[in-house]
XYZ file of N, CA, C and O in Angstrom:
380
model
N 8.970 -31.938 25.396
C 7.786 -31.334 25.922
C 6.823 -32.412 26.376
O 6.614 -33.379 25.682
N 6.211 -32.208 27.475
C 5.252 -33.163 28.015
C 3.859 -32.596 27.828
O 3.600 -31.453 28.152
N 2.985 -33.384 27.277
C 1.612 -32.946 27.073
C 0.686 -33.797 27.911
O 0.744 -35.020 27.864
N -0.126 -33.127 28.686
C -1.131 -33.805 29.487
C -2.476 -33.562 28.833
O -2.887 -32.431 28.651
N -3.148 -34.609 28.463
C -4.433 -34.475 27.770
C -5.555 -34.995 28.637
O -5.446 -36.037 29.252
N -6.615 -34.276 28.666
C -7.846 -34.745 29.296
C -8.979 -34.426 28.346
O -8.788 -33.777 27.331
N -10.146 -34.841 28.687
C -11.260 -34.649 27.769
C -11.650 -33.175 27.616
O -12.237 -32.797 26.625
N -11.299 -32.330 28.580
C -11.747 -30.951 28.501
C -10.641 -29.946 28.213
O -10.915 -28.839 27.820
N -9.352 -30.306 28.423
C -8.304 -29.314 28.195
C -6.971 -29.982 27.878
O -6.783 -31.165 28.136
N -6.055 -29.200 27.311
C -4.697 -29.661 27.017
C -3.742 -28.690 27.678
O -3.859 -27.485 27.513
N -2.784 -29.182 28.410
C -1.769 -28.310 28.993
C -0.404 -28.727 28.477
O -0.141 -29.907 28.254
N 0.453 -27.753 28.260
C 1.796 -28.003 27.756
C 2.786 -27.568 28.822
O 2.741 -26.449 29.307
N 3.685 -28.461 29.181
C 4.699 -28.157 30.169
C 6.068 -28.223 29.499
O 6.493 -29.298 29.086
N 6.760 -27.087 29.315
C 8.079 -27.123 28.687
C 9.103 -27.765 29.612
O 8.955 -27.766 30.835
N 10.173 -28.341 29.016
C 11.226 -28.971 29.798
C 11.972 -27.947 30.641
O 12.384 -28.223 31.740
N 12.203 -26.779 30.086
C 12.849 -25.723 30.853
C 12.255 -24.387 30.435
O 11.732 -24.240 29.342
N 12.361 -23.396 31.304
C 11.788 -22.087 30.980
C 12.572 -21.404 29.860
O 12.025 -20.629 29.105
N 13.878 -21.716 29.709
C 14.665 -21.088 28.645
C 14.201 -21.569 27.262
O 14.237 -20.817 26.301
N 13.764 -22.806 27.151
C 13.256 -23.316 25.878
C 12.053 -22.491 25.427
O 11.953 -22.081 24.285
N 11.170 -22.215 26.348
C 9.968 -21.466 26.025
C 10.307 -20.034 25.625
O 9.757 -19.502 24.684
N 11.274 -19.404 26.281
C 11.674 -18.042 25.951
C 12.311 -17.971 24.567
O 12.061 -17.048 23.814
N 13.107 -18.957 24.207
C 13.726 -18.981 22.883
C 12.645 -19.064 21.812
O 12.672 -18.352 20.827
N 11.661 -19.896 22.019
C 10.564 -20.025 21.070
C 9.812 -18.698 20.933
O 9.467 -18.295 19.844
N 9.589 -17.993 22.027
C 8.892 -16.713 21.976
C 9.689 -15.688 21.178
O 9.127 -14.947 20.399
N 10.999 -15.659 21.322
C 11.834 -14.732 20.574
C 11.759 -15.046 19.093
O 11.626 -14.165 18.256
N 11.802 -16.322 18.723
C 11.709 -16.699 17.321
C 10.356 -16.295 16.744
O 10.292 -15.771 15.649
N 9.309 -16.512 17.488
C 7.994 -16.122 17.008
C 7.880 -14.611 16.906
O 7.310 -14.095 15.962
N 8.466 -13.906 17.862
C 8.423 -12.455 17.820
C 9.180 -11.931 16.613
O 8.739 -11.008 15.949
N 10.336 -12.520 16.302
C 11.096 -12.100 15.125
C 10.291 -12.356 13.860
O 10.243 -11.517 12.960
N 9.664 -13.506 13.786
C 8.826 -13.825 12.637
C 7.653 -12.851 12.548
O 7.353 -12.316 11.485
N 7.015 -12.607 13.679
C 5.887 -11.677 13.708
C 6.289 -10.275 13.297
O 5.581 -9.608 12.551
N 7.468 -9.847 13.756
C 7.949 -8.525 13.374
C 8.237 -8.445 11.886
O 7.948 -7.438 11.240
N 8.804 -9.491 11.309
C 9.088 -9.465 9.870
C 7.791 -9.442 9.062
O 7.704 -8.773 8.042
N 6.779 -10.144 9.532
C 5.485 -10.125 8.853
C 4.867 -8.735 8.948
O 4.390 -8.178 7.949
N 4.902 -8.148 10.139
C 4.351 -6.801 10.311
C 5.113 -5.771 9.477
O 4.515 -4.857 8.916
N 6.421 -5.921 9.381
C 7.228 -5.011 8.572
C 6.828 -5.121 7.102
O 6.710 -4.117 6.403
N 6.594 -6.321 6.613
C 6.144 -6.517 5.241
C 4.781 -5.897 5.000
O 4.543 -5.266 3.965
N 3.887 -6.060 5.944
C 2.554 -5.462 5.834
C 2.660 -3.944 5.827
O 2.019 -3.262 5.017
N 3.511 -3.407 6.703
C 3.699 -1.949 6.763
C 4.219 -1.413 5.434
O 3.716 -0.423 4.914
N 5.222 -2.085 4.870
C 5.783 -1.642 3.591
C 4.732 -1.707 2.477
O 4.646 -0.812 1.645
N 3.932 -2.762 2.478
C 2.886 -2.888 1.472
C 1.840 -1.791 1.575
O 1.428 -1.209 0.571
N 1.408 -1.490 2.801
C 0.420 -0.422 2.998
C 1.000 0.939 2.640
O 0.316 1.784 2.059
N 2.265 1.150 2.984
C 2.928 2.405 2.640
C 2.967 2.590 1.122
O 2.670 3.660 0.609
N 3.305 1.542 0.423
C 3.343 1.609 -1.037
C 1.961 1.879 -1.596
O 1.789 2.722 -2.478
N 0.972 1.192 -1.071
C -0.386 1.349 -1.556
C -0.936 2.746 -1.302
O -1.473 3.388 -2.196
N -0.791 3.238 -0.072
C -1.432 4.489 0.294
C -0.592 5.729 0.051
O -1.135 6.806 -0.144
N 0.718 5.613 0.074
C 1.545 6.796 -0.120
C 2.071 6.897 -1.545
O 1.828 7.859 -2.245
N 2.805 5.917 -1.969
C 3.401 5.959 -3.294
C 2.394 5.595 -4.371
O 2.396 6.171 -5.437
N 1.544 4.634 -4.094
C 0.608 4.148 -5.087
C -0.622 5.013 -5.264
O -1.443 4.749 -6.116
N -0.783 6.056 -4.453
C -1.984 6.878 -4.549
C -1.768 8.133 -5.384
O -2.711 8.865 -5.638
N -0.548 8.393 -5.811
C -0.279 9.586 -6.604
C -0.771 9.388 -8.034
O -0.588 8.319 -8.616
N -1.377 10.421 -8.611
C -1.857 10.287 -9.988
C -0.686 10.183 -10.970
O 0.394 10.716 -10.730
N -0.929 9.494 -12.059
C 0.062 9.351 -13.121
C -0.375 10.252 -14.277
O -1.516 10.187 -14.711
N 0.538 11.086 -14.767
C 0.213 12.030 -15.833
C 1.121 11.755 -17.024
O 2.340 11.692 -16.886
N 0.501 11.585 -18.176
C 1.240 11.294 -19.408
C 0.914 12.354 -20.455
O -0.256 12.718 -20.625
N 1.943 12.822 -21.139
C 1.732 13.737 -22.259
C 1.615 12.918 -23.537
O 2.383 11.988 -23.745
N 0.665 13.287 -24.364
C 0.508 12.600 -25.647
C 0.345 13.650 -26.743
O -0.006 14.805 -26.471
N 0.592 13.250 -27.968
C 0.371 14.121 -29.128
C -0.484 13.362 -30.130
O -0.267 12.187 -30.376
N -1.435 14.070 -30.696
C -2.265 13.436 -31.718
C -1.536 13.473 -33.066
O -0.401 13.954 -33.162
N -2.177 13.007 -34.107
C -1.525 12.920 -35.422
C -1.169 14.300 -35.992
O -0.266 14.415 -36.814
N -1.854 15.345 -35.523
C -1.531 16.709 -35.971
C -0.472 17.367 -35.087
O -0.098 18.509 -35.304
N -0.021 16.651 -34.068
C 1.013 17.178 -33.179
C 0.496 17.975 -31.997
O 1.283 18.562 -31.247
N -0.798 18.005 -31.810
C -1.377 18.757 -30.689
C -1.157 17.998 -29.382
O -1.416 16.801 -29.281
N -0.674 18.725 -28.378
C -0.358 18.151 -27.072
C -1.636 17.967 -26.252
O -2.506 18.832 -26.234
N -1.749 16.821 -25.584
C -2.848 16.574 -24.649
C -2.284 15.757 -23.485
O -1.139 15.319 -23.514
N -3.119 15.567 -22.468
C -2.669 14.905 -21.249
C -3.633 13.800 -20.857
O -4.849 14.004 -20.844
N -3.075 12.667 -20.535
C -3.854 11.558 -20.000
C -3.455 11.419 -18.530
O -2.272 11.368 -18.202
N -4.468 11.375 -17.657
C -4.224 11.307 -16.218
C -4.905 10.062 -15.667
O -6.067 9.798 -15.966
N -4.168 9.300 -14.859
C -4.754 8.118 -14.213
C -4.767 8.335 -12.711
O -3.755 8.677 -12.100
N -5.920 8.141 -12.103
C -6.103 8.267 -10.657
C -6.201 6.856 -10.059
O -7.221 6.188 -10.223
N -5.141 6.369 -9.369
C -5.178 5.011 -8.830
C -6.169 4.819 -7.679
O -6.612 3.710 -7.434
N -6.525 5.894 -7.005
C -7.495 5.767 -5.908
C -8.890 5.513 -6.486
O -9.596 4.602 -6.066
N -9.289 6.316 -7.461
C -10.606 6.154 -8.086
C -10.580 5.112 -9.196
O -11.628 4.694 -9.680
N -9.377 4.717 -9.620
C -9.184 3.778 -10.732
C -9.854 4.285 -12.001
O -10.556 3.555 -12.694
N -9.618 5.576 -12.281
C -10.211 6.205 -13.458
C -9.145 6.950 -14.239
O -8.196 7.484 -13.670
N -9.341 7.005 -15.550
C -8.479 7.794 -16.425
C -9.258 8.992 -16.939
O -10.466 8.917 -17.162
N -8.553 10.097 -17.123
C -9.150 11.306 -17.678
C -8.242 11.816 -18.784
O -7.029 11.583 -18.776
N -8.827 12.537 -19.708
C -8.082 13.101 -20.818
C -8.308 14.612 -20.816
O -9.457 15.067 -20.743
N -7.221 15.385 -20.872
C -7.326 16.842 -20.857
C -6.574 17.427 -22.038
O -5.552 16.908 -22.469
N -7.074 18.570 -22.527
C -6.468 19.228 -23.683
C -5.391 20.236 -23.287
O -4.603 20.641 -24.124
N -5.366 20.651 -22.013
C -4.379 21.651 -21.610
C -3.802 21.326 -20.229
O -4.401 20.611 -19.432
N -2.637 21.914 -19.985
C -1.995 21.751 -18.680
C -2.832 22.412 -17.592
O -2.901 21.924 -16.467
N -3.490 23.500 -17.922
C -4.336 24.200 -16.959
C -5.483 23.296 -16.481
O -5.803 23.255 -15.292
N -6.080 22.548 -17.400
C -7.151 21.622 -17.027
C -6.625 20.543 -16.078
O -7.317 20.153 -15.132
N -5.405 20.080 -16.318
C -4.790 19.079 -15.431
C -4.588 19.672 -14.046
O -4.896 19.037 -13.032
N -4.094 20.898 -13.980
C -3.877 21.554 -12.676
C -5.193 21.714 -11.903
O -5.253 21.480 -10.699
N -6.236 22.106 -12.596
C -7.553 22.260 -11.954
C -8.023 20.914 -11.415
O -8.496 20.802 -10.273
N -7.886 19.866 -12.231
C -8.291 18.530 -11.797
C -7.499 18.087 -10.569
O -8.060 17.525 -9.618
N -6.182 18.354 -10.578
C -5.340 17.979 -9.436
C -5.774 18.692 -8.163
O -5.840 18.092 -7.084
N -6.080 19.993 -8.272
C -6.525 20.747 -7.097
C -7.854 20.223 -6.581
O -8.050 20.077 -5.379
N -8.774 19.939 -7.482
C -10.082 19.407 -7.071
C -9.928 18.036 -6.428
O -10.585 17.727 -5.445
N -9.046 17.229 -6.982
C -8.801 15.901 -6.438
C -8.216 15.989 -5.031
O -8.580 15.251 -4.133
N -7.302 16.938 -4.832
C -6.636 17.117 -3.543
C -7.645 17.518 -2.458
O -7.552 17.074 -1.323
N -8.603 18.343 -2.792
C -9.538 18.859 -1.791
C -10.832 18.071 -1.688
O -11.770 18.481 -1.033
N -10.900 16.909 -2.315
C -12.096 16.054 -2.193
C -12.249 15.538 -0.801
O -11.381 15.243 -0.089
């Protein structure tokens, strides 16, 4: 590659036009792989990572309760019945 330098600008002249096209394809492949990684990360964050996590627990007397984690709000809630969990889920969905 020949580089011509002056005080105000730099120009690059490739030896052949095919060299420049090969470089563009390599950069495009790299760019596509980076974009694909970003897409997968956003998909995980917004689609898979946004679903609430619900855990059943029992206290020392054996009473069933529910712990719910909302990854969007980053909050945990505790409910005594399945009905309360369903109400919370519906309210969360329509926010």
